[in-house]
Amino acid sequence: MTRSGRSNGNRAQKEVFEWVKALAIAAILVLVIRYFLFAPFIVDGPSMEPTFYTGERLIVNKVIYDIRKPHRGEVIVFHVPEEGRDFIKRVIAVPGDKVKYQDDDLYVNGEKVDEPYLKESIAEAKANGEVFNNQGADRNFPNANFTTDVVPEGTVLAFGDNRRNSKDSRMIGFISTKEIVGRADIIFWPMDNISFVNHE
């Protein structure tokens, strides 16, 4: 083999090695991002309508609650071990908060809370002469499932935006912060719905 042939062969080997190295780094970055920073989540069920609909795909920020605690109004994804799956709901109250939820009125620490994400649903129900939150014996909070109306340390209270059709803290209890996967930050599918999630 000529010197020129050996040189071309070495160059080709170097190029292949560089490609393999770049792909390996990319794969490691994908794994780090996927398992430590962000995770995809697919909405399944009507409990957060009209904020989210079944089949929508979200990006969940997995690191935010390593830096700080959840805030009221934030949409979180969390494990429900008894169900063997993850839920998506909105944080209604945080540790130490005293909560009363009666019909469509939410009070936290004695003050009425405005819930802008429910305005459309409540207005539609009122137009029909109804209360929006009108389904089930445990629709209000506190109810027969609870011995306290104060959110314990290390937990949050989380409800679905579709209060008529949501299995949430009113039924399953306070959510341990250890079970929180992260905060839902972006809708990325379907593409015509791409947007940041409103946490207010």
mmCIF file of C-alpha atoms in Angstrom, residues 23-186:
data_model
loop_
_atom_site.group_PDB
_atom_site.id
_atom_site.type_symbol
_atom_site.label_atom_id
_atom_site.label_comp_id
_atom_site.label_asym_id
_atom_site.label_seq_id
_atom_site.Cartn_x
_atom_site.Cartn_y
_atom_site.Cartn_z
ATOM 1 C CA LEU A 23 -22.929 9.998 18.709
ATOM 2 C CA ALA A 24 -21.894 8.547 22.090
ATOM 3 C CA ILE A 25 -21.791 12.042 23.644
ATOM 4 C CA ALA A 26 -25.193 12.849 22.121
ATOM 5 C CA ALA A 27 -26.661 9.605 23.509
ATOM 6 C CA ILE A 28 -25.277 10.355 26.978
ATOM 7 C CA LEU A 29 -26.713 13.892 26.853
ATOM 8 C CA VAL A 30 -30.122 12.528 25.834
ATOM 9 C CA LEU A 31 -30.053 10.075 28.756
ATOM 10 C CA VAL A 32 -29.006 12.788 31.230
ATOM 11 C CA ILE A 33 -31.706 15.180 29.988
ATOM 12 C CA ARG A 34 -34.339 12.435 29.912
ATOM 13 C CA TYR A 35 -33.688 10.940 33.334
ATOM 14 C CA PHE A 36 -32.383 13.864 35.360
ATOM 15 C CA LEU A 37 -33.615 17.148 33.881
ATOM 16 C CA PHE A 38 -36.764 16.737 31.788
ATOM 17 C CA ALA A 39 -39.279 14.009 31.030
ATOM 18 C CA PRO A 40 -42.148 13.607 28.566
ATOM 19 C CA PHE A 41 -45.679 13.072 29.866
ATOM 20 C CA ILE A 42 -48.800 12.076 27.922
ATOM 21 C CA VAL A 43 -52.125 13.413 29.201
ATOM 22 C CA ASP A 44 -54.635 10.612 29.722
ATOM 23 C CA GLY A 45 -58.163 11.488 30.804
ATOM 24 C CA PRO A 46 -60.367 14.574 31.202
ATOM 25 C CA SER A 47 -59.335 15.700 34.707
ATOM 26 C CA MET A 48 -57.400 18.790 33.561
ATOM 27 C CA GLU A 49 -59.711 19.993 30.771
ATOM 28 C CA PRO A 50 -59.798 22.592 29.334
ATOM 29 C CA THR A 51 -56.159 23.222 30.290
ATOM 30 C CA PHE A 52 -54.998 19.876 28.815
ATOM 31 C CA TYR A 53 -56.708 17.224 26.712
ATOM 32 C CA THR A 54 -56.104 13.489 26.337
ATOM 33 C CA GLY A 55 -53.218 12.754 23.974
ATOM 34 C CA GLU A 56 -51.384 16.031 24.490
ATOM 35 C CA ARG A 57 -47.703 15.607 25.245
ATOM 36 C CA LEU A 58 -45.912 17.722 27.812
ATOM 37 C CA ILE A 59 -42.356 18.373 28.906
ATOM 38 C CA VAL A 60 -41.975 18.010 32.674
ATOM 39 C CA ASN A 61 -39.225 19.927 34.464
ATOM 40 C CA LYS A 62 -37.740 17.395 36.904
ATOM 41 C CA VAL A 63 -35.178 19.650 38.621
ATOM 42 C CA ILE A 64 -37.201 22.697 39.676
ATOM 43 C CA TYR A 65 -38.332 21.157 42.974
ATOM 44 C CA ASP A 66 -34.770 20.174 43.822
ATOM 45 C CA ILE A 67 -34.114 23.928 43.891
ATOM 46 C CA ARG A 68 -37.310 25.139 45.557
ATOM 47 C CA LYS A 69 -40.675 23.941 46.885
ATOM 48 C CA PRO A 70 -43.894 23.823 44.804
ATOM 49 C CA HIS A 71 -45.982 26.994 44.633
ATOM 50 C CA ARG A 72 -49.759 27.362 44.587
ATOM 51 C CA GLY A 73 -51.153 27.301 41.049
ATOM 52 C CA GLU A 74 -48.360 25.204 39.544
ATOM 53 C CA VAL A 75 -49.266 22.150 37.467
ATOM 54 C CA ILE A 76 -47.409 19.091 38.711
ATOM 55 C CA VAL A 77 -46.963 15.479 37.657
ATOM 56 C CA PHE A 78 -46.682 12.997 40.523
ATOM 57 C CA HIS A 79 -46.598 9.267 41.224
ATOM 58 C CA VAL A 80 -49.654 7.621 42.772
ATOM 59 C CA PRO A 81 -48.237 4.281 44.013
ATOM 60 C CA GLU A 82 -51.704 2.858 44.772
ATOM 61 C CA GLU A 83 -52.722 3.478 41.149
ATOM 62 C CA GLY A 84 -49.403 2.412 39.629
ATOM 63 C CA ARG A 85 -49.318 5.505 37.410
ATOM 64 C CA ASP A 86 -48.666 9.238 37.324
ATOM 65 C CA PHE A 87 -51.294 11.972 37.739
ATOM 66 C CA ILE A 88 -51.263 15.582 36.555
ATOM 67 C CA LYS A 89 -53.010 18.166 38.759
ATOM 68 C CA ARG A 90 -52.713 21.745 39.968
ATOM 69 C CA VAL A 91 -51.266 22.688 43.363
ATOM 70 C CA ILE A 92 -54.039 24.299 45.399
ATOM 71 C CA ALA A 93 -52.283 24.624 48.739
ATOM 72 C CA VAL A 94 -48.866 24.066 50.314
ATOM 73 C CA PRO A 95 -47.732 22.999 53.808
ATOM 74 C CA GLY A 96 -49.367 24.965 56.613
ATOM 75 C CA ASP A 97 -52.236 26.281 54.480
ATOM 76 C CA LYS A 98 -55.749 25.969 55.904
ATOM 77 C CA VAL A 99 -58.161 25.144 53.065
ATOM 78 C CA LYS A 100 -61.898 25.227 52.505
ATOM 79 C CA TYR A 101 -63.405 24.392 49.123
ATOM 80 C CA GLN A 102 -67.193 24.646 48.970
ATOM 81 C CA ASP A 103 -69.035 24.392 45.637
ATOM 82 C CA ASP A 104 -67.050 26.778 43.382
ATOM 83 C CA ASP A 105 -65.466 28.841 46.158
ATOM 84 C CA LEU A 106 -61.900 28.193 47.321
ATOM 85 C CA TYR A 107 -60.552 29.716 50.528
ATOM 86 C CA VAL A 108 -56.923 29.444 51.593
ATOM 87 C CA ASN A 109 -56.042 30.744 55.049
ATOM 88 C CA GLY A 110 -59.446 32.434 55.226
ATOM 89 C CA GLU A 111 -59.038 34.390 51.987
ATOM 90 C CA LYS A 112 -61.052 33.689 48.834
ATOM 91 C CA VAL A 113 -58.767 32.585 46.011
ATOM 92 C CA ASP A 114 -59.364 33.590 42.400
ATOM 93 C CA GLU A 115 -58.888 30.602 40.071
ATOM 94 C CA PRO A 116 -58.614 32.071 36.543
ATOM 95 C CA TYR A 117 -58.214 28.604 34.980
ATOM 96 C CA LEU A 118 -61.777 27.777 36.156
ATOM 97 C CA LYS A 119 -63.519 30.988 35.066
ATOM 98 C CA GLU A 120 -64.761 29.672 31.730
ATOM 99 C CA SER A 121 -66.105 26.431 33.235
ATOM 100 C CA ILE A 122 -67.794 28.210 36.151
ATOM 101 C CA ALA A 123 -69.371 30.802 33.844
ATOM 102 C CA GLU A 124 -70.731 28.053 31.581
ATOM 103 C CA ALA A 125 -72.225 26.206 34.568
ATOM 104 C CA LYS A 126 -73.775 29.415 35.938
ATOM 105 C CA ALA A 127 -75.354 30.134 32.546
ATOM 106 C CA ASN A 128 -77.118 26.774 32.944
ATOM 107 C CA GLY A 129 -78.141 27.589 36.504
ATOM 108 C CA GLU A 130 -75.639 25.097 37.956
ATOM 109 C CA VAL A 131 -72.632 24.933 40.241
ATOM 110 C CA PHE A 132 -69.576 23.745 38.301
ATOM 111 C CA ASN A 133 -68.191 21.609 41.149
ATOM 112 C CA ASN A 134 -71.357 19.549 41.591
ATOM 113 C CA GLN A 135 -70.386 15.870 41.258
ATOM 114 C CA GLY A 136 -69.851 13.354 44.066
ATOM 115 C CA ALA A 137 -70.143 13.295 47.840
ATOM 116 C CA ASP A 138 -66.438 14.141 48.217
ATOM 117 C CA ARG A 139 -66.401 17.069 45.771
ATOM 118 C CA ASN A 140 -65.733 19.669 48.504
ATOM 119 C CA PHE A 141 -62.787 19.961 50.891
ATOM 120 C CA PRO A 142 -62.497 18.963 53.651
ATOM 121 C CA ASN A 143 -64.788 15.962 53.380
ATOM 122 C CA ALA A 144 -65.272 12.549 55.004
ATOM 123 C CA ASN A 145 -61.840 11.445 53.694
ATOM 124 C CA PHE A 146 -59.976 13.909 55.936
ATOM 125 C CA THR A 147 -59.366 14.573 59.609
ATOM 126 C CA THR A 148 -57.685 17.955 58.967
ATOM 127 C CA ASP A 149 -58.136 20.983 56.743
ATOM 128 C CA VAL A 150 -54.497 22.028 57.136
ATOM 129 C CA VAL A 151 -51.924 20.790 54.605
ATOM 130 C CA PRO A 152 -49.274 18.733 56.485
ATOM 131 C CA GLU A 153 -45.531 19.297 56.138
ATOM 132 C CA GLY A 154 -43.955 17.454 53.209
ATOM 133 C CA THR A 155 -47.179 17.429 51.175
ATOM 134 C CA VAL A 156 -49.316 19.545 48.855
ATOM 135 C CA LEU A 157 -53.026 19.631 48.075
ATOM 136 C CA ALA A 158 -53.692 19.202 44.332
ATOM 137 C CA PHE A 159 -56.939 19.311 42.339
ATOM 138 C CA GLY A 160 -57.733 18.807 38.666
ATOM 139 C CA ASP A 161 -58.989 21.822 36.702
ATOM 140 C CA ASN A 162 -62.027 19.787 35.632
ATOM 141 C CA ARG A 163 -63.445 19.638 39.153
ATOM 142 C CA ARG A 164 -66.525 17.702 37.982
ATOM 143 C CA ASN A 165 -64.423 14.837 36.688
ATOM 144 C CA SER A 166 -61.132 14.620 38.545
ATOM 145 C CA LYS A 167 -59.738 12.040 40.935
ATOM 146 C CA ASP A 168 -57.459 14.217 43.018
ATOM 147 C CA SER A 169 -56.513 15.174 46.586
ATOM 148 C CA ARG A 170 -60.179 15.318 47.562
ATOM 149 C CA MET A 171 -60.251 11.535 47.094
ATOM 150 C CA ILE A 172 -56.649 10.300 47.247
ATOM 151 C CA GLY A 173 -55.406 12.651 49.963
ATOM 152 C CA PHE A 174 -52.434 14.977 50.298
ATOM 153 C CA ILE A 175 -49.591 14.458 47.805
ATOM 154 C CA SER A 176 -46.173 13.712 49.285
ATOM 155 C CA THR A 177 -43.519 15.967 47.780
ATOM 156 C CA LYS A 178 -41.360 12.825 47.491
ATOM 157 C CA GLU A 179 -43.808 11.528 44.865
ATOM 158 C CA ILE A 180 -43.677 14.663 42.695
ATOM 159 C CA VAL A 181 -41.964 14.019 39.348
ATOM 160 C CA GLY A 182 -41.823 17.685 38.393
ATOM 161 C CA ARG A 183 -43.642 20.687 36.954
ATOM 162 C CA ALA A 184 -45.399 20.521 33.580
ATOM 163 C CA ASP A 185 -43.825 23.380 31.619
ATOM 164 C CA ILE A 186 -44.434 22.950 27.872
#
